[in-house]
Amino acid sequence: MTINTKPIRIGELLKEKGVITDKHLDIALAQQKITSELLGDTLIKLGFVSSMGIAEILAEQAGLEFLDINEYVIPDDTLKLIPRDVAEKSGFIPLSINKDILSIGVGNPSNILAVDVVTKLIKKPPRVYIIDGAIIGDVVERSYFFFENRIQKQIEDIIANIKSAGAADGDYVNRLTDLIIMDSIRRHVTDMHINPAEDVVHVMYRIDGVMQYGYCLPKAVQNGITSMIKILSQLDIAEQRLPQDGSFTYSAFKKTYDMRVSTVPAMYGENVVIRILSGATSFLNISTLGFYTPDVKRIKSLFNKHHGIILIVGPTGSGKTTTLYAALREVNLLEKNILTVEDPVEYKLPFVKQTQVNIKAGYDFALAGRSFMRQDPDVMLLGEIRDEETAKIAIRASITGHLVLSTLHSNDAVTSIPRLLDFNVDKFMLSASLLAVMAQRLIRKICKFCKYEYPLSEEEMNIFKEFGFSVHKAFKGKGCGKCNRIGYAGRAVIGEILVVDDEIRELIYSAASINTVRDAAVKKGMKPFKADALRKAAEGITTLEEVLRVVG
């Protein structure tokens, strides 16, 4: 494997690729004089480029393949081959072994040390991938921690000991609770469910939008685990008859996770659900989320408008916030005053004035929206439209010359219009202010390491034909060690974009039916969810089964 040992002038390379301008580079160099940090790190901190974006460009320049490590599971038998301290000192992560050739991930294409070390240990040169250099240290720490500590084995041992003893003391319960949370972080869980049954307690995990079975715990631990989570969340441990909501923070691997807790009384005890908000280390570019190429151009154009409302809608956990911030990067952050209020702040953007709701102090979206008007804004981001007051403030701000960005819970783009009207907003004001509605959901991607082609049945081909696709073969994932035997790795966006023009505006004002508005939007180029999802299945990004699961 050839490694480029020439020093990389990252600033010039990014300019050459059109990622940054001379103005961006001048600001980064000015800050670098104060902080003495590397230029690449400064550009990332300033939000001019993401660390993943830099990694992809470095891979392209070096002629190496880029690998998104966030979508990759490193097998234990691979980690056995390289000692942790060797990986840390040499700046690489072992990825997999195939026919005695070890694949490794490096953050710097010039890392000749990693190649030399692996060649000496394995007796063959490695296959080199470029991964996000900003997180390689965290990946090494996290991967070896779970490999060395055998979290799953510890959980199984504690369950066996409790079953043997017939009771659970406080130390066992505390350790078991901690291990289950750690295991959920290891598996990239978004929601952890603790569901008591008559004789046992079931732990379920939501991963990539799908519920998966975790563990079966002895009934003896139920009260202890529930009480511990309540104490962490500052909830009333004596109250078991009414639902409660709380939160706590959990620190692991130099990262803080925001845990949102909900308890509900059920037949066999309290159901506990913990939503795990991992925070974001790197924001994405709108072009990388999975939107159809013509839609990307449309989105970029919309976010450069001077006034109006742009809504991103979808169910909970559909990636609305990620899309909102990826699109926000299309706004000229250096020339416009941008204010946000969020719950919580998930992405930190330089040159953007970000605030976080504080319900106990009375600081909510509505109050923030009113206050922002006195802060000389060009763009206002209201994390979510939840009530009548917030909706009316958003409309008022957009009509007075501001671009307002927000999210809304809605099934699709068109049904968000009656959802807004339910907030008692004026139809004329809504039709005059609404620029566009972007609806989205997330769909699982086929693991590229175990992907295979298969012939479609006539019935399956007809599903594609309904939306104009002539397809005879499709793809699936067999399931392998790299995708945890699931056949899927990572998720992509499927979306539909409703752009409000004069005709749509008139339909909103005249309270036309949902079907009328939808038909008009489709004639003007809006692609329905299913059409976008089937396109991804035809292109081999996802499976037909996944399309039918997500959009029916």
Coordinates of C-alpha atoms in Angstrom, one line a residue:
M1 CA 0.0 0.0 0.0
T2 CA 1.5 3.3 -1.1
I3 CA 1.5 6.1 1.5
N4 CA 2.0 9.7 0.6
T5 CA 4.7 11.1 2.8
K6 CA 4.6 14.7 1.4
P7 CA 3.3 17.3 3.8
I8 CA -0.3 18.3 3.1
R9 CA -1.1 22.0 2.9
I10 CA -4.7 21.6 4.1
G11 CA -5.7 25.2 3.5
E12 CA -4.7 25.3 -0.1
L13 CA -6.2 21.8 -0.7
L14 CA -9.6 22.9 0.6
K15 CA -9.5 26.1 -1.4
E16 CA -8.7 24.1 -4.5
K17 CA -11.7 21.8 -3.9
G18 CA -14.0 24.8 -3.4
V19 CA -14.8 23.9 0.2
I20 CA -13.5 27.2 1.7
T21 CA -12.7 30.7 0.3
D22 CA -9.9 33.2 0.9
K23 CA -12.1 34.9 3.4
H24 CA -12.6 31.7 5.4
L25 CA -8.8 31.0 5.3
D26 CA -8.0 34.6 6.5
I27 CA -10.3 34.2 9.5
A28 CA -8.8 30.8 10.3
L29 CA -5.3 32.1 10.1
A30 CA -6.2 35.1 12.3
Q31 CA -7.6 32.7 15.0
Q32 CA -4.6 30.3 14.6
K33 CA -2.2 33.2 15.5
I34 CA -4.0 33.4 18.9
T35 CA -4.6 29.7 19.6
S36 CA -1.5 28.2 17.9
E37 CA -3.6 25.2 16.9
L38 CA -3.2 23.3 13.6
L39 CA -4.9 25.0 10.7
G40 CA -7.2 22.0 10.0
D41 CA -8.4 21.9 13.6
T42 CA -9.0 25.7 13.5
L43 CA -11.1 25.4 10.3
I44 CA -13.2 22.6 11.9
K45 CA -13.7 24.7 15.1
L46 CA -14.9 27.6 13.0
G47 CA -17.4 25.4 11.2
F48 CA -16.0 26.1 7.8
V49 CA -15.5 22.4 7.2
S50 CA -16.3 19.2 9.0
S51 CA -13.6 16.8 10.1
M52 CA -15.3 14.1 8.1
G53 CA -15.3 16.4 5.0
I54 CA -11.5 16.9 5.4
A55 CA -11.0 13.1 5.7
E56 CA -12.9 12.5 2.5
I57 CA -10.8 15.1 0.6
L58 CA -7.6 13.7 2.0
A59 CA -8.6 10.2 0.9
E60 CA -9.4 11.4 -2.6
Q61 CA -6.1 13.2 -2.9
A62 CA -4.2 10.1 -1.6
G63 CA -6.0 7.7 -3.8
L64 CA -7.3 5.8 -0.7
E65 CA -10.8 4.7 0.2
F66 CA -12.7 6.7 2.9
L67 CA -14.5 4.7 5.5
D68 CA -17.3 6.1 7.8
I69 CA -16.2 4.5 11.1
N70 CA -19.5 5.4 12.7
E71 CA -21.2 2.7 10.5
Y72 CA -18.6 0.0 11.2
V73 CA -18.4 -2.6 13.9
I74 CA -14.9 -3.8 14.6
P75 CA -14.8 -7.6 15.2
D76 CA -13.1 -8.8 18.5
D77 CA -10.8 -11.2 16.6
T78 CA -9.3 -8.2 14.8
L79 CA -8.7 -6.2 18.0
K80 CA -6.9 -9.3 19.4
L81 CA -4.2 -8.9 16.7
I82 CA -3.0 -5.4 17.7
P83 CA -2.3 -4.4 21.3
R84 CA -4.1 -1.2 22.4
D85 CA -1.0 0.8 23.2
V86 CA 0.4 0.0 19.8
A87 CA -2.7 1.3 18.1
E88 CA -2.7 4.4 20.2
K89 CA 1.0 5.3 19.7
S90 CA 0.9 4.6 16.0
G91 CA -2.4 6.5 15.3
F92 CA -4.5 3.8 13.7
I93 CA -7.4 1.4 14.4
P94 CA -7.4 -2.2 13.2
L95 CA -10.6 -2.8 11.1
S96 CA -10.7 -6.4 9.9
I97 CA -8.5 -9.3 8.7
N98 CA -9.1 -11.1 5.4
K99 CA -6.7 -13.7 3.9
D100 CA -4.0 -12.6 6.3
I101 CA -4.2 -9.0 5.2
L102 CA -5.2 -6.5 8.0
S103 CA -7.2 -3.5 7.1
I104 CA -6.5 -0.4 9.2
G105 CA -8.0 3.0 9.5
V106 CA -5.7 6.1 9.7
G107 CA -6.6 9.8 10.0
N108 CA -3.6 11.0 8.1
P109 CA -2.6 9.6 4.7
S110 CA 1.1 10.3 5.6
N111 CA 1.1 7.9 8.6
I112 CA 3.9 5.7 7.4
L113 CA 4.5 4.6 11.0
A114 CA 1.2 2.7 11.1
V115 CA 2.0 0.8 7.9
D116 CA 5.5 -0.1 9.2
V117 CA 4.2 -1.3 12.6
V118 CA 1.4 -3.5 11.1
T119 CA 3.8 -4.9 8.5
K120 CA 6.2 -6.0 11.3
L121 CA 3.4 -7.6 13.4
I122 CA 1.4 -9.3 10.6
K123 CA 4.3 -9.9 8.2
K124 CA 2.2 -8.4 5.3
P125 CA 1.5 -4.8 4.4
P126 CA -2.0 -3.6 5.5
R127 CA -4.8 -2.3 3.4
V128 CA -5.2 1.3 4.4
Y129 CA -8.5 3.3 4.8
I130 CA -8.9 6.9 5.7
I131 CA -11.2 7.6 8.6
D132 CA -12.3 10.8 10.4
G133 CA -9.0 11.9 12.1
A134 CA -10.9 14.0 14.7
I135 CA -12.4 10.8 16.3
I136 CA -9.8 8.2 15.7
G137 CA -8.5 8.5 19.3
D138 CA -12.1 8.1 20.7
V139 CA -12.7 5.1 18.4
V140 CA -9.5 3.4 19.6
E141 CA -10.4 4.0 23.3
R142 CA -14.0 3.0 22.9
S143 CA -13.3 -0.2 20.8
Y144 CA -10.6 -1.5 23.1
F145 CA -12.6 -0.6 26.3
F146 CA -15.6 -2.8 25.2
F147 CA -13.2 -5.5 23.9
E148 CA -11.2 -5.7 27.2
N149 CA -14.1 -5.3 29.6
R150 CA -16.5 -7.7 27.9
I151 CA -19.6 -5.7 28.9
Q152 CA -22.1 -8.3 27.6
K153 CA -20.2 -11.1 29.6
Q154 CA -20.3 -9.0 32.8
I155 CA -24.1 -8.4 32.4
E156 CA -24.6 -12.2 31.9
D157 CA -22.5 -13.0 34.9
I158 CA -24.4 -10.6 37.2
I159 CA -27.7 -12.0 36.0
A160 CA -26.5 -15.6 36.8
N161 CA -25.3 -14.5 40.3
I162 CA -28.6 -12.8 41.1
K163 CA -30.5 -15.9 39.9
S164 CA -28.3 -18.1 42.0
A165 CA -28.7 -16.0 45.1
G166 CA -32.4 -15.4 44.6
A167 CA -32.0 -11.7 45.5
A168 CA -30.2 -8.6 44.3
D169 CA -28.1 -6.4 46.6
G170 CA -27.5 -2.7 46.0
D171 CA -24.0 -3.2 44.5
Y172 CA -25.3 -5.7 41.9
V173 CA -28.2 -3.4 40.9
N174 CA -26.0 -0.3 40.6
R175 CA -23.4 -2.2 38.5
L176 CA -26.1 -3.8 36.3
T177 CA -27.7 -0.5 35.6
D178 CA -24.4 1.1 34.7
L179 CA -23.5 -1.8 32.4
I180 CA -26.8 -1.8 30.6
I181 CA -26.4 2.0 29.9
M182 CA -22.8 1.3 28.7
D183 CA -24.0 -1.5 26.5
S184 CA -26.6 0.8 24.9
I185 CA -23.9 3.3 24.1
R186 CA -21.8 0.5 22.5
R187 CA -24.7 -0.5 20.3
H188 CA -25.5 3.1 19.2
V189 CA -29.0 2.8 20.8
T190 CA -31.3 5.8 20.5
D191 CA -34.0 4.5 23.0
M192 CA -33.6 2.0 25.8
H193 CA -36.8 0.3 27.1
I194 CA -37.0 -1.4 30.5
N195 CA -40.3 -3.4 30.4
P196 CA -41.4 -5.4 33.4
A197 CA -43.3 -8.6 32.8
E198 CA -44.9 -11.0 35.4
D199 CA -41.8 -13.0 36.2
V200 CA -38.9 -11.1 34.5
V201 CA -37.8 -7.7 33.2
H202 CA -37.1 -7.3 29.5
V203 CA -34.6 -4.8 28.2
M204 CA -35.2 -3.6 24.6
Y205 CA -33.0 -1.4 22.4
R206 CA -34.1 0.8 19.5
I207 CA -31.2 0.8 16.9
D208 CA -31.4 2.5 13.6
G209 CA -35.2 2.9 14.1
V210 CA -35.9 -0.8 14.8
M211 CA -36.5 -2.4 18.2
Q212 CA -34.1 -5.2 19.1
Y213 CA -34.1 -7.5 22.1
G214 CA -31.4 -6.8 24.6
Y215 CA -31.6 -8.8 27.9
C216 CA -33.9 -10.7 30.1
L217 CA -33.3 -9.7 33.8
P218 CA -34.5 -11.3 37.0
K219 CA -37.6 -9.8 38.6
A220 CA -35.5 -9.1 41.7
V221 CA -33.7 -6.2 40.1
Q222 CA -36.8 -4.4 38.8
N223 CA -37.4 -2.0 41.7
G224 CA -33.7 -1.3 42.2
I225 CA -33.0 -0.4 38.6
T226 CA -36.1 1.8 38.4
S227 CA -35.2 3.6 41.7
M228 CA -31.6 4.2 40.6
I229 CA -32.7 5.7 37.3
K230 CA -35.3 7.9 39.1
I231 CA -32.6 9.1 41.6
L232 CA -30.2 10.0 38.7
S233 CA -33.1 11.8 37.0
Q234 CA -34.2 13.6 40.2
L235 CA -37.6 12.0 40.1
D236 CA -39.8 10.9 43.0
I237 CA -38.9 7.3 43.8
A238 CA -42.0 6.9 46.0
E239 CA -44.4 7.9 43.2
Q240 CA -45.4 4.8 41.2
R241 CA -49.0 5.7 40.2
L242 CA -48.3 8.6 37.9
P243 CA -46.0 9.1 34.8
Q244 CA -42.9 11.2 35.4
D245 CA -40.3 12.8 33.1
G246 CA -36.7 13.7 34.0
S247 CA -33.2 13.7 32.7
F248 CA -29.6 13.2 33.7
T249 CA -26.2 13.3 32.0
Y250 CA -23.9 10.3 31.6
S251 CA -20.2 10.7 30.8
A252 CA -18.2 8.1 28.9
F253 CA -15.2 8.2 26.5
K254 CA -14.6 11.9 26.9
K255 CA -18.2 12.5 25.8
T256 CA -21.4 13.6 27.7
Y257 CA -24.7 11.9 26.8
D258 CA -28.0 13.5 27.6
M259 CA -30.4 10.9 29.0
R260 CA -34.1 11.8 28.8
V261 CA -36.1 9.6 31.1
S262 CA -39.9 8.7 31.0
T263 CA -41.7 6.4 33.4
V264 CA -45.2 5.2 33.0
P265 CA -47.1 2.9 35.5
A266 CA -48.0 -0.5 33.9
M267 CA -49.5 -3.8 34.9
Y268 CA -46.3 -5.3 36.3
G269 CA -44.5 -2.2 37.4
E270 CA -43.3 1.0 35.8
N271 CA -42.1 1.0 32.2
V272 CA -38.9 3.1 31.9
V273 CA -37.7 4.5 28.6
I274 CA -34.4 6.4 28.3
R275 CA -33.8 8.4 25.2
I276 CA -30.1 8.7 24.6
L277 CA -28.9 12.0 23.0
S278 CA -25.3 11.5 22.2
G279 CA -24.6 15.0 21.1
A280 CA -22.8 15.7 17.8
T281 CA -19.1 15.8 17.2
S282 CA -19.3 16.7 13.6
F283 CA -22.1 18.2 11.5
L284 CA -22.7 17.0 8.0
N285 CA -23.0 18.6 4.6
I286 CA -26.5 18.6 3.0
S287 CA -25.1 16.8 0.0
T288 CA -24.1 13.8 2.2
L289 CA -27.4 13.1 3.9
G290 CA -28.9 11.1 1.1
F291 CA -31.3 13.6 -0.6
Y292 CA -31.9 13.2 -4.3
T293 CA -29.4 15.5 -6.2
P294 CA -32.0 17.8 -7.7
D295 CA -33.5 18.2 -4.2
V296 CA -30.1 19.2 -2.8
K297 CA -29.9 22.1 -5.3
R298 CA -33.5 23.1 -4.3
I299 CA -32.6 23.0 -0.6
K300 CA -29.5 25.1 -1.0
S301 CA -31.5 27.7 -3.0
L302 CA -34.2 27.8 -0.3
F303 CA -31.8 28.4 2.6
N304 CA -30.4 31.5 0.8
K305 CA -33.8 33.3 0.7
H306 CA -34.0 36.5 2.8
H307 CA -37.4 35.9 4.5
G308 CA -40.1 33.3 5.0
I309 CA -40.5 30.1 6.9
I310 CA -38.8 26.8 6.1
L311 CA -40.0 23.8 8.0
I312 CA -38.4 20.4 8.4
V313 CA -41.0 17.9 9.5
G314 CA -41.1 14.2 10.3
P315 CA -41.7 11.8 13.2
T316 CA -39.5 11.7 16.3
G317 CA -36.0 10.4 15.6
S318 CA -36.1 11.1 11.8
G319 CA -33.0 13.3 11.8
K320 CA -34.8 16.7 11.5
T321 CA -32.2 18.5 13.6
T322 CA -29.3 17.0 11.6
T323 CA -30.8 18.1 8.4
L324 CA -31.6 21.6 9.8
Y325 CA -28.0 22.2 10.7
A326 CA -26.6 20.7 7.5
A327 CA -28.8 23.1 5.6
L328 CA -28.0 26.0 7.9
R329 CA -24.4 25.7 6.7
E330 CA -25.6 26.9 3.3
V331 CA -26.4 30.3 4.9
N332 CA -23.5 32.8 4.8
L333 CA -22.6 32.6 8.5
L334 CA -20.1 35.5 8.2
E335 CA -22.6 38.0 6.7
K336 CA -25.8 37.1 8.6
N337 CA -26.7 37.3 12.2
I338 CA -28.2 33.9 13.1
L339 CA -29.9 33.2 16.4
T340 CA -31.1 29.8 17.6
V341 CA -33.1 28.3 20.5
E342 CA -33.0 24.5 20.9
D343 CA -33.9 21.7 23.2
P344 CA -31.1 20.8 23.7
V345 CA -28.2 22.3 21.7
E346 CA -26.9 19.3 19.8
Y347 CA -24.5 21.0 17.3
K348 CA -22.3 23.8 18.2
L349 CA -21.8 26.3 15.3
P350 CA -19.3 29.2 15.4
F351 CA -20.7 32.6 14.4
V352 CA -24.2 31.4 15.4
K353 CA -25.7 32.7 18.7
Q354 CA -27.2 29.5 20.2
T355 CA -29.4 29.3 23.3
Q356 CA -31.1 26.4 25.0
V357 CA -34.6 26.2 26.5
N358 CA -34.9 26.2 30.2
I359 CA -38.5 25.4 31.1
K360 CA -37.9 25.7 34.9
A361 CA -36.7 29.3 34.4
G362 CA -39.6 30.0 32.0
Y363 CA -37.4 30.3 28.9
D364 CA -39.2 28.4 26.1
F365 CA -39.4 28.7 22.3
A366 CA -42.1 31.4 22.4
L367 CA -40.1 33.7 24.8
A368 CA -36.9 33.2 22.8
G369 CA -38.8 34.1 19.6
R370 CA -40.1 37.3 21.1
S371 CA -36.6 38.2 22.5
F372 CA -34.8 37.5 19.3
M373 CA -36.6 40.3 17.5
R374 CA -34.6 42.8 19.6
Q375 CA -31.3 41.1 18.7
D376 CA -31.1 42.3 15.1
P377 CA -31.5 38.9 13.5
D378 CA -31.3 37.9 9.9
V379 CA -32.0 34.2 10.5
M380 CA -33.9 32.7 13.4
L381 CA -33.9 29.0 14.2
L382 CA -36.7 27.9 16.6
G383 CA -36.0 24.3 17.5
E384 CA -39.6 23.2 17.3
I385 CA -43.1 24.7 16.7
R386 CA -45.0 23.2 19.6
D387 CA -47.9 25.6 20.3
E388 CA -50.0 28.5 19.0
E389 CA -47.8 31.2 20.4
T390 CA -44.6 29.9 18.8
A391 CA -46.3 29.4 15.4
K392 CA -47.6 32.9 15.4
I393 CA -44.2 34.4 16.4
A394 CA -42.5 32.4 13.6
I395 CA -45.0 33.8 11.1
R396 CA -44.7 37.3 12.4
A397 CA -40.9 37.2 12.2
S398 CA -40.9 35.9 8.7
I399 CA -43.3 38.5 7.4
T400 CA -41.1 41.3 8.9
G401 CA -38.1 40.3 6.8
H402 CA -36.5 37.4 8.6
L403 CA -35.7 33.8 7.5
V404 CA -37.2 31.5 10.1
L405 CA -36.2 27.8 10.3
S406 CA -38.0 25.3 12.5
T407 CA -39.2 21.7 12.9
L408 CA -42.6 20.2 13.3
H409 CA -43.9 16.7 14.1
S410 CA -45.9 15.6 11.0
N411 CA -46.1 12.5 8.8
D412 CA -45.4 14.2 5.5
A413 CA -44.9 17.6 3.9
V414 CA -48.6 18.3 2.9
T415 CA -50.2 17.3 6.2
S416 CA -47.9 19.8 8.0
I417 CA -50.2 22.6 6.6
P418 CA -53.4 21.5 8.5
R419 CA -51.1 20.8 11.5
L420 CA -50.1 24.5 11.5
L421 CA -53.7 25.6 11.0
D422 CA -54.6 23.6 14.1
F423 CA -52.5 26.2 16.0
N424 CA -55.1 28.9 15.0
V425 CA -52.8 30.8 12.7
D426 CA -54.3 33.0 10.1
K427 CA -54.6 31.2 6.7
F428 CA -53.5 34.3 4.8
M429 CA -50.5 34.9 7.0
L430 CA -49.5 31.3 6.7
S431 CA -49.8 31.2 2.9
A432 CA -47.8 34.5 2.7
S433 CA -45.0 33.4 4.9
L434 CA -44.4 29.7 4.2
L435 CA -41.5 29.1 1.8
A436 CA -41.2 25.3 1.9
V437 CA -41.7 22.2 3.9
M438 CA -39.1 19.5 3.9
A439 CA -40.4 16.1 5.1
Q440 CA -38.1 13.3 5.9
R441 CA -37.6 9.9 7.4
L442 CA -34.6 7.6 7.9
I443 CA -34.0 4.4 6.1
R444 CA -31.4 1.8 6.8
K445 CA -28.5 1.3 4.3
I446 CA -27.3 -2.1 3.2
C447 CA -23.9 -3.1 4.7
K448 CA -21.5 -2.7 1.8
F449 CA -19.3 -5.5 3.1
C450 CA -22.0 -8.3 2.8
K451 CA -24.1 -6.8 0.0
Y452 CA -25.3 -9.2 -2.7
E453 CA -27.6 -9.0 -5.7
Y454 CA -30.7 -11.1 -6.2
P455 CA -33.5 -11.4 -8.9
L456 CA -36.8 -9.7 -8.2
S457 CA -40.1 -11.5 -8.4
E458 CA -42.8 -10.2 -10.7
E459 CA -44.7 -8.8 -7.7
E460 CA -41.6 -7.0 -6.5
M461 CA -40.9 -5.6 -10.0
N462 CA -44.5 -4.2 -10.1
I463 CA -43.8 -2.2 -6.9
F464 CA -41.0 -0.5 -8.7
K465 CA -43.0 0.0 -11.9
E466 CA -45.7 1.8 -10.0
F467 CA -43.3 4.7 -9.6
G468 CA -41.6 4.5 -13.0
F469 CA -38.6 2.3 -12.2
S470 CA -37.8 -0.7 -14.5
V471 CA -35.8 -2.9 -12.2
H472 CA -35.2 -6.7 -12.5
K473 CA -32.6 -7.1 -9.7
A474 CA -32.1 -5.6 -6.2
F475 CA -29.8 -6.0 -3.3
K476 CA -29.7 -7.3 0.3
G477 CA -27.2 -7.7 3.1
K478 CA -26.3 -11.3 4.2
G479 CA -25.2 -10.1 7.6
C480 CA -21.5 -10.1 8.7
G481 CA -19.2 -9.3 11.6
K482 CA -18.8 -5.7 10.3
C483 CA -22.6 -5.0 10.5
N484 CA -23.3 -7.0 13.7
R485 CA -25.0 -9.7 11.5
I486 CA -27.9 -7.4 10.7
G487 CA -27.2 -6.8 7.0
Y488 CA -27.6 -3.0 7.4
A489 CA -25.1 -0.3 8.5
G490 CA -26.0 3.3 8.9
R491 CA -29.1 5.2 7.7
A492 CA -29.9 7.7 4.9
V493 CA -32.6 10.3 4.5
I494 CA -35.6 9.8 2.3
G495 CA -37.5 13.1 1.7
E496 CA -40.1 15.0 -0.1
I497 CA -39.9 18.8 -0.6
L498 CA -43.0 21.0 -0.9
V499 CA -42.0 24.3 -2.4
V500 CA -44.7 26.9 -1.9
D501 CA -45.3 28.9 -5.1
D502 CA -48.3 31.1 -6.0
E503 CA -50.6 28.2 -6.9
I504 CA -49.8 26.3 -3.6
R505 CA -50.1 29.6 -1.7
E506 CA -53.6 30.1 -3.1
L507 CA -54.6 26.6 -2.2
I508 CA -53.5 27.1 1.4
Y509 CA -55.4 30.4 1.6
S510 CA -58.6 28.8 0.1
A511 CA -58.3 25.8 2.6
A512 CA -58.1 23.3 -0.3
S513 CA -58.1 19.6 0.7
I514 CA -54.9 17.7 1.4
N515 CA -55.2 15.7 -1.7
T516 CA -55.6 18.8 -3.9
V517 CA -52.5 20.3 -2.4
R518 CA -50.5 17.1 -2.8
D519 CA -51.6 16.6 -6.4
A520 CA -50.5 20.2 -7.3
A521 CA -47.2 19.7 -5.5
V522 CA -46.5 16.4 -7.3
K523 CA -47.2 18.0 -10.7
K524 CA -44.7 20.7 -9.8
G525 CA -41.9 18.2 -9.1
M526 CA -42.4 17.0 -5.5
K527 CA -41.3 13.4 -5.2
P528 CA -43.3 11.4 -2.7
F529 CA -41.5 9.4 0.1
K530 CA -42.1 6.1 -1.6
A531 CA -40.7 7.2 -4.9
D532 CA -37.5 8.5 -3.2
A533 CA -37.2 5.3 -1.1
L534 CA -37.7 3.0 -4.2
R535 CA -35.0 5.0 -6.1
K536 CA -32.6 4.2 -3.2
A537 CA -33.6 0.5 -3.4
A538 CA -33.1 0.5 -7.2
E539 CA -29.6 2.1 -6.7
G540 CA -28.7 -0.6 -4.2
I541 CA -28.5 1.8 -1.2
T542 CA -31.3 0.0 0.7
T543 CA -33.6 -3.0 0.4
L544 CA -37.1 -3.3 -0.9
E545 CA -38.1 -4.8 2.5
E546 CA -36.8 -1.7 4.3
V547 CA -38.7 0.5 1.9
L548 CA -41.9 -1.3 2.7
R549 CA -41.2 -1.2 6.4
V550 CA -40.6 2.6 6.5
V551 CA -43.2 3.9 3.9
G552 CA -45.5 0.9 3.3

